[in-house]
Amino acid sequence: MARGKSIAVGLAVVAALGLSACTTGSPTPQTADGARPAESKVVVEPADKATGVAPASPLKVSVSGGALGDIRLTGAGGKQLAGKLSDDKSTWTATEKPDFDAEYTFSGTATGADGKPLPVNSSFRTVKPRVPVTVSPRVTDGGTYGVAQPVWLVFPRPGVRAGERAAVEKAVTVETTPQTEGSWGWIDDENLVWRPKEYFQPGTRVTVRSGLRGVHFGNGSYGKNDYTVTFTIGRHQLVRADTDQHRLIVERDGKEFRNYPASYGRESDPKLVTKNGRYFIMSKHEQYFMKQFEFNAHWALRLSNNGEFIHANPDSVANQGRNNVSHGCANLSMKDAKDYYATALEGDPVVVTGSSIDLAAKGADFWAYPWDKWTALSAVKR
């Protein structure tokens, strides 16, 4: 009886094993510890038949528990986009962006953990932007600028929607040699600015790399262009504008370089006072017509978006070095203004002292912000 029972139990076990094999098909290979690995699976981003895909979106193929073979991402006319396979062959990522409003197909193969081939076959269509927007920094490739020069990106109206700001900010990098601490700040929907914590060191090389093409700005607007721009920081030249002593003193590399008599904004009117604070030269103009005053200013250097300049004004020469009589600008004689203009670079810092009112930290007066307030304007929280 005992022997008969053993035979019966053995037959039952065999029957059970046979039933299990029929249900699951061929057994899954086991790992060294006897565990069964997870089933291999190919995942493609974006999903098959996806539409409205932004060109800046991740485009990749990955496989779990296996290896990818030759992966191709092909557009119209058979053009293949470049890509990179990870060292462990588990992920292929496109390194080239697709065009707008175009059809693309992933193809290729992968090998599962069981050694069997897994097909890669998926397609998607990129978005057709309502408004393609060209954005570039307000610097010239190969140019030389002063030690306070920011990287300033201007987005045409309606600008960048608040929810898209972080993605836009991450798409542009600033590289400096030597390394310089800095941060992006949004002063409004249309202006994104990177400035260093302190002034640049003379000779610093700054490279701006934009990956904005295909990035969504909101309201159907997308970045149209990518670019790389490199500029250099020149000598350290700083202007000390002393409104109390009525002097404009130029320092180069820490030593007095020029010293001019000047007239500043009249103190009798708070709206016209030249305010204390840190400015920088935004732009240079041999002639600039000030429409509000019907005045053609010579040798004009813009200090703010509020209409403040350093410029020549023959009408205030008698007061230069003695009284402040202007509408807020720093006035020099024609000779002195031309002489200073020839020494100045965009990005040179200008520090105003001696006034009764301080410059507010707002708008395009980037250097008026204390560092903690400036970094708070970044959409990417660190």
Coordinates of C-alpha atoms in Angstrom, one line a residue:
M1 CA 0.0 0.0 0.0
A2 CA 2.8 2.4 0.8
R3 CA 4.4 1.8 -2.6
G4 CA 1.1 2.2 -4.4
K5 CA 0.5 5.6 -2.7
S6 CA 4.0 6.8 -3.7
I7 CA 3.3 6.0 -7.4
A8 CA 0.0 7.8 -7.2
V9 CA 1.5 10.9 -5.7
G10 CA 4.3 10.9 -8.3
L11 CA 1.8 10.7 -11.1
A12 CA -0.2 13.6 -9.6
V13 CA 2.9 15.8 -9.5
V14 CA 3.8 15.0 -13.1
A15 CA 0.3 15.8 -14.1
A16 CA 0.3 19.1 -12.3
L17 CA 3.7 20.1 -13.9
G18 CA 2.3 19.3 -17.3
L19 CA -0.8 21.4 -16.8
S20 CA 1.4 24.4 -15.6
A21 CA 3.7 24.2 -18.8
C22 CA 0.7 24.2 -21.1
T23 CA -0.7 27.3 -19.4
T24 CA 2.4 29.5 -19.4
G25 CA 4.2 28.3 -22.5
S26 CA 7.9 27.9 -22.5
P27 CA 9.3 28.5 -19.0
T28 CA 11.0 31.8 -18.3
P29 CA 14.8 31.6 -17.7
Q30 CA 15.8 31.7 -14.0
T31 CA 18.4 33.9 -12.4
A32 CA 21.3 32.4 -10.4
D33 CA 19.2 32.5 -7.2
G34 CA 16.4 30.7 -8.9
A35 CA 14.1 33.7 -9.2
R36 CA 12.3 34.4 -12.4
P37 CA 13.3 37.8 -14.0
A38 CA 10.7 40.3 -15.0
E39 CA 9.3 40.0 -18.6
S40 CA 11.3 42.0 -21.1
K41 CA 9.4 45.0 -22.4
V42 CA 10.2 47.7 -25.0
V43 CA 9.0 51.2 -24.2
V44 CA 9.0 54.0 -26.8
E45 CA 8.6 57.8 -26.0
P46 CA 6.4 59.4 -27.3
A47 CA 3.7 56.7 -27.4
D48 CA 2.8 55.2 -30.8
K49 CA 0.6 57.4 -33.0
A50 CA 1.1 60.4 -30.7
T51 CA 0.4 63.8 -32.3
G52 CA 1.4 67.4 -31.4
V53 CA 4.8 66.3 -30.0
A54 CA 7.1 69.2 -29.2
P55 CA 10.5 68.8 -30.9
A56 CA 12.2 69.4 -27.6
S57 CA 10.4 66.4 -25.9
P58 CA 12.4 63.3 -25.0
L59 CA 12.6 60.9 -27.9
K60 CA 13.8 57.5 -26.8
V61 CA 13.5 53.7 -26.8
S62 CA 14.2 51.6 -23.7
V63 CA 14.1 47.9 -22.9
S64 CA 13.9 46.2 -19.5
G65 CA 15.9 43.1 -18.9
G66 CA 17.3 43.0 -22.4
A67 CA 19.4 44.9 -24.9
L68 CA 18.7 47.2 -27.8
G69 CA 20.1 46.6 -31.3
D70 CA 20.2 49.0 -34.2
I71 CA 17.6 51.7 -33.5
R72 CA 16.5 54.2 -36.2
L73 CA 14.4 57.3 -36.0
T74 CA 13.4 58.3 -39.5
G75 CA 11.7 61.3 -41.0
A76 CA 10.5 62.4 -44.4
G77 CA 12.8 61.4 -47.3
G78 CA 14.5 58.8 -45.2
K79 CA 16.5 61.2 -43.2
Q80 CA 17.6 59.6 -39.9
L81 CA 18.0 61.6 -36.7
A82 CA 21.1 61.0 -34.7
G83 CA 20.9 59.2 -31.4
K84 CA 23.0 57.6 -28.7
L85 CA 22.8 54.1 -27.2
S86 CA 23.6 53.9 -23.4
D87 CA 26.6 51.8 -22.3
D88 CA 24.3 49.0 -21.0
K89 CA 22.4 49.0 -24.3
S90 CA 19.1 49.5 -22.4
T91 CA 18.2 53.0 -23.7
W92 CA 18.6 54.8 -27.1
T93 CA 18.0 58.6 -26.9
A94 CA 17.8 61.0 -29.9
T95 CA 20.5 63.6 -29.8
E96 CA 19.0 65.6 -32.7
K97 CA 15.6 67.4 -32.7
P98 CA 12.9 66.6 -35.3
D99 CA 11.3 69.3 -37.5
F100 CA 8.0 70.9 -36.7
D101 CA 4.8 69.4 -38.3
A102 CA 6.5 66.2 -39.5
E103 CA 6.0 62.5 -39.3
Y104 CA 8.7 60.3 -37.7
T105 CA 9.0 56.5 -37.3
F106 CA 11.1 54.4 -34.8
S107 CA 12.3 51.1 -36.1
G108 CA 14.8 48.4 -35.1
T109 CA 15.0 45.5 -32.8
A110 CA 15.7 44.6 -29.2
T111 CA 16.6 41.3 -27.5
G112 CA 14.7 40.1 -24.5
A113 CA 16.0 38.5 -21.4
D114 CA 15.1 35.1 -22.9
G115 CA 17.2 35.8 -26.0
K116 CA 14.2 36.3 -28.3
P117 CA 13.9 39.3 -30.6
L118 CA 11.5 42.1 -29.7
P119 CA 10.4 44.4 -32.5
V120 CA 10.6 48.2 -32.3
N121 CA 8.0 49.9 -34.5
S122 CA 6.3 53.2 -33.5
S123 CA 5.5 56.5 -35.1
F124 CA 4.5 60.0 -34.0
R125 CA 3.9 63.5 -35.5
T126 CA 5.4 66.7 -34.2
V127 CA 3.4 69.9 -33.4
K128 CA 2.6 72.6 -35.8
P129 CA 3.3 75.8 -33.8
R130 CA 0.8 78.6 -33.8
V131 CA 3.7 81.1 -33.4
P132 CA 7.3 80.1 -34.0
V133 CA 9.4 82.5 -31.9
T134 CA 13.1 83.5 -32.5
V135 CA 14.9 84.3 -29.2
S136 CA 18.6 85.3 -28.9
P137 CA 20.7 86.9 -26.2
R138 CA 21.4 90.6 -26.4
V139 CA 25.1 90.0 -27.0
T140 CA 27.1 89.5 -30.2
D141 CA 29.0 86.3 -30.8
G142 CA 32.7 87.0 -30.4
G143 CA 32.0 90.4 -28.7
T144 CA 33.8 91.9 -25.7
Y145 CA 31.7 93.3 -22.8
G146 CA 32.1 94.9 -19.4
V147 CA 32.3 93.0 -16.1
A148 CA 28.6 93.6 -15.3
Q149 CA 27.2 92.3 -18.6
P150 CA 24.2 90.0 -18.1
V151 CA 22.9 87.3 -20.5
W152 CA 19.5 88.8 -21.5
L153 CA 16.8 86.9 -23.4
V154 CA 13.8 88.8 -24.7
F155 CA 10.6 86.9 -25.6
P156 CA 8.1 88.7 -27.8
R157 CA 4.6 89.2 -26.4
P158 CA 2.8 87.4 -25.0
G159 CA 6.1 86.1 -23.6
V160 CA 6.4 82.9 -21.6
R161 CA 3.5 81.5 -19.6
A162 CA 4.3 81.0 -15.9
G163 CA 3.8 77.2 -16.1
E164 CA 6.4 76.9 -18.9
R165 CA 9.1 79.1 -17.3
A166 CA 11.1 76.3 -15.7
A167 CA 11.3 74.3 -18.9
V168 CA 12.4 77.4 -20.8
E169 CA 15.1 78.2 -18.2
K170 CA 16.5 74.7 -18.2
A171 CA 16.8 74.8 -22.0
V172 CA 19.5 77.5 -21.9
T173 CA 22.9 77.1 -20.2
V174 CA 25.6 79.6 -19.3
E175 CA 29.2 78.3 -19.1
T176 CA 32.0 80.5 -17.8
T177 CA 35.8 80.1 -17.7
P178 CA 36.9 80.7 -15.0
Q179 CA 33.8 79.4 -13.2
T180 CA 31.5 82.2 -12.1
E181 CA 28.5 81.9 -9.8
G182 CA 25.3 83.2 -11.3
S183 CA 21.6 82.7 -11.6
W184 CA 18.6 83.2 -13.9
G185 CA 15.9 85.6 -13.0
W186 CA 12.5 86.3 -14.6
I187 CA 11.7 90.0 -14.3
D188 CA 8.4 89.5 -16.2
D189 CA 6.9 87.2 -18.9
E190 CA 9.1 88.7 -21.6
N191 CA 12.5 88.9 -20.0
L192 CA 14.8 86.1 -18.7
V193 CA 18.2 87.3 -17.4
W194 CA 21.3 85.5 -16.1
R195 CA 23.7 87.7 -14.1
P196 CA 26.7 86.7 -11.9
K197 CA 26.5 87.1 -8.2
E198 CA 29.4 89.6 -8.3
Y199 CA 31.0 91.2 -11.3
F200 CA 32.9 88.9 -13.7
Q201 CA 36.6 88.6 -13.6
P202 CA 38.3 90.4 -16.5
G203 CA 39.1 87.9 -19.3
T204 CA 36.2 85.6 -18.4
R205 CA 34.9 83.6 -21.4
V206 CA 31.1 83.2 -21.4
T207 CA 29.3 80.6 -23.6
V208 CA 25.5 80.6 -23.9
R209 CA 24.0 77.4 -25.3
S210 CA 20.3 77.5 -26.2
G211 CA 18.1 74.5 -26.7
L212 CA 14.9 76.5 -27.1
R213 CA 13.9 75.2 -30.5
G214 CA 10.7 73.2 -29.9
V215 CA 10.2 74.3 -26.3
H216 CA 6.7 75.4 -25.6
F217 CA 6.3 79.0 -24.4
G218 CA 2.6 78.7 -23.9
N219 CA -0.4 79.8 -26.0
G220 CA 0.8 77.7 -28.9
S221 CA 4.2 79.6 -29.2
Y222 CA 7.4 77.5 -29.5
G223 CA 11.0 78.3 -29.7
K224 CA 12.2 78.5 -33.4
N225 CA 15.9 78.4 -33.0
D226 CA 18.8 76.9 -31.1
Y227 CA 22.2 78.7 -31.0
T228 CA 25.6 78.9 -29.3
V229 CA 27.0 82.4 -28.6
T230 CA 30.4 83.1 -26.9
F231 CA 31.6 86.4 -25.7
T232 CA 34.5 87.7 -23.6
I233 CA 34.7 90.0 -20.6
G234 CA 37.2 92.8 -21.1
R235 CA 39.1 95.0 -18.7
H236 CA 37.5 96.1 -15.4
Q237 CA 36.2 99.6 -15.9
L238 CA 33.7 101.1 -13.5
V239 CA 32.1 104.6 -13.3
R240 CA 31.5 106.3 -10.0
A241 CA 28.9 108.9 -10.5
D242 CA 28.9 111.2 -7.5
T243 CA 25.8 113.4 -7.6
D244 CA 26.8 115.3 -4.5
Q245 CA 30.2 116.3 -5.8
H246 CA 29.0 116.6 -9.4
R247 CA 31.7 114.4 -10.8
L248 CA 31.8 111.4 -13.1
I249 CA 34.9 109.3 -12.2
V250 CA 36.1 106.5 -14.4
E251 CA 38.2 103.7 -12.7
R252 CA 40.1 101.1 -14.7
D253 CA 41.5 98.1 -12.9
G254 CA 40.9 99.9 -9.6
K255 CA 42.7 103.1 -10.5
E256 CA 41.3 106.5 -11.5
F257 CA 41.3 106.7 -15.3
R258 CA 39.2 109.7 -16.0
N259 CA 37.5 112.4 -13.9
Y260 CA 34.9 114.7 -15.5
P261 CA 32.7 117.5 -14.2
A262 CA 29.0 116.4 -14.5
S263 CA 25.5 117.5 -13.9
Y264 CA 22.8 115.0 -12.7
G265 CA 19.1 114.9 -12.1
R266 CA 17.8 117.9 -10.2
E267 CA 17.1 117.1 -6.5
S268 CA 14.2 119.5 -6.3
D269 CA 12.0 117.0 -8.2
P270 CA 11.9 113.4 -6.9
K271 CA 10.8 112.2 -10.4
L272 CA 14.0 113.6 -11.9
V273 CA 16.6 112.6 -9.3
T274 CA 19.4 110.4 -10.5
K275 CA 19.0 107.5 -8.0
N276 CA 21.7 105.8 -5.9
G277 CA 22.5 102.3 -7.0
R278 CA 24.2 99.9 -9.3
Y279 CA 23.6 100.3 -13.1
F280 CA 25.3 99.0 -16.2
I281 CA 25.7 100.3 -19.7
M282 CA 22.9 98.6 -21.7
S283 CA 23.8 100.1 -25.1
K284 CA 25.9 102.8 -26.8
H285 CA 24.6 105.4 -29.4
E286 CA 26.7 108.1 -31.1
Q287 CA 23.4 109.9 -31.4
Y288 CA 20.1 109.1 -29.7
F289 CA 16.9 111.2 -30.3
M290 CA 15.0 111.7 -27.0
K291 CA 11.5 112.1 -28.3
Q292 CA 10.0 113.2 -25.0
F293 CA 12.3 116.3 -24.9
E294 CA 12.8 116.7 -28.6
F295 CA 16.5 116.5 -27.9
N296 CA 19.2 114.8 -30.0
A297 CA 21.7 113.4 -27.5
H298 CA 25.3 112.8 -28.6
W299 CA 27.6 110.1 -27.3
A300 CA 24.7 108.5 -25.3
L301 CA 25.1 105.4 -23.1
R302 CA 21.9 103.9 -21.8
L303 CA 21.8 103.1 -18.1
S304 CA 18.2 101.9 -17.6
N305 CA 14.9 101.4 -19.4
N306 CA 13.6 104.5 -17.6
G307 CA 15.3 106.9 -19.9
E308 CA 18.5 107.4 -18.0
F309 CA 21.7 107.9 -20.0
I310 CA 25.2 109.3 -19.7
H311 CA 25.4 111.8 -22.7
A312 CA 26.7 115.1 -23.9
N313 CA 24.6 118.2 -23.2
P314 CA 26.1 121.5 -24.3
D315 CA 23.2 123.4 -22.6
S316 CA 24.2 122.3 -19.1
V317 CA 28.0 122.9 -19.4
A318 CA 27.8 125.9 -17.1
N319 CA 26.3 123.8 -14.3
Q320 CA 28.5 120.7 -14.9
G321 CA 30.7 120.2 -11.8
R322 CA 28.5 122.7 -9.9
N323 CA 24.8 121.9 -9.9
N324 CA 22.4 119.1 -10.8
V325 CA 19.9 120.5 -13.4
S326 CA 19.1 117.5 -15.8
H327 CA 16.0 115.4 -16.1
G328 CA 17.8 112.4 -14.5
C329 CA 20.7 111.8 -17.0
A330 CA 24.4 112.3 -16.3
N331 CA 25.4 115.3 -18.5
L332 CA 28.9 115.9 -19.8
S333 CA 30.4 118.4 -22.2
M334 CA 30.6 117.4 -25.8
K335 CA 34.4 116.8 -25.5
D336 CA 34.2 114.9 -22.3
A337 CA 31.3 112.7 -23.4
K338 CA 33.1 111.8 -26.6
D339 CA 36.2 111.0 -24.7
Y340 CA 34.4 108.8 -22.2
Y341 CA 32.3 107.1 -24.9
A342 CA 35.5 105.9 -26.6
T343 CA 36.6 104.1 -23.4
A344 CA 33.3 102.5 -22.5
L345 CA 31.9 99.0 -23.2
E346 CA 28.4 97.7 -23.0
G347 CA 28.3 95.9 -19.6
D348 CA 30.5 98.4 -17.8
P349 CA 29.1 99.0 -14.3
V350 CA 28.0 102.4 -13.2
V351 CA 27.6 103.1 -9.4
V352 CA 25.7 106.3 -8.4
T353 CA 26.1 107.8 -5.0
G354 CA 25.3 111.0 -3.2
S355 CA 21.6 111.1 -4.1
S356 CA 18.6 111.5 -1.9
I357 CA 16.7 108.5 -3.4
D358 CA 17.8 104.8 -3.9
L359 CA 17.2 102.8 -7.0
A360 CA 14.4 100.2 -6.5
A361 CA 15.1 96.5 -7.1
K362 CA 12.6 96.0 -10.0
G363 CA 12.5 95.7 -13.8
A364 CA 15.6 95.8 -15.8
D365 CA 17.8 97.3 -13.1
F366 CA 19.3 93.8 -12.6
W367 CA 22.2 94.9 -10.4
A368 CA 19.9 96.7 -7.9
Y369 CA 18.6 93.3 -6.6
P370 CA 20.3 91.8 -3.5
W371 CA 21.5 88.3 -4.4
D372 CA 18.8 86.5 -2.4
K373 CA 16.1 88.4 -4.1
W374 CA 17.6 87.9 -7.5
T375 CA 17.9 84.1 -7.1
A376 CA 14.2 84.0 -5.9
L377 CA 13.2 85.2 -9.4
S378 CA 14.4 81.9 -10.9
A379 CA 11.6 79.4 -11.9
V380 CA 13.9 76.5 -11.1
K381 CA 14.1 76.0 -7.4
R382 CA 17.4 74.5 -6.0

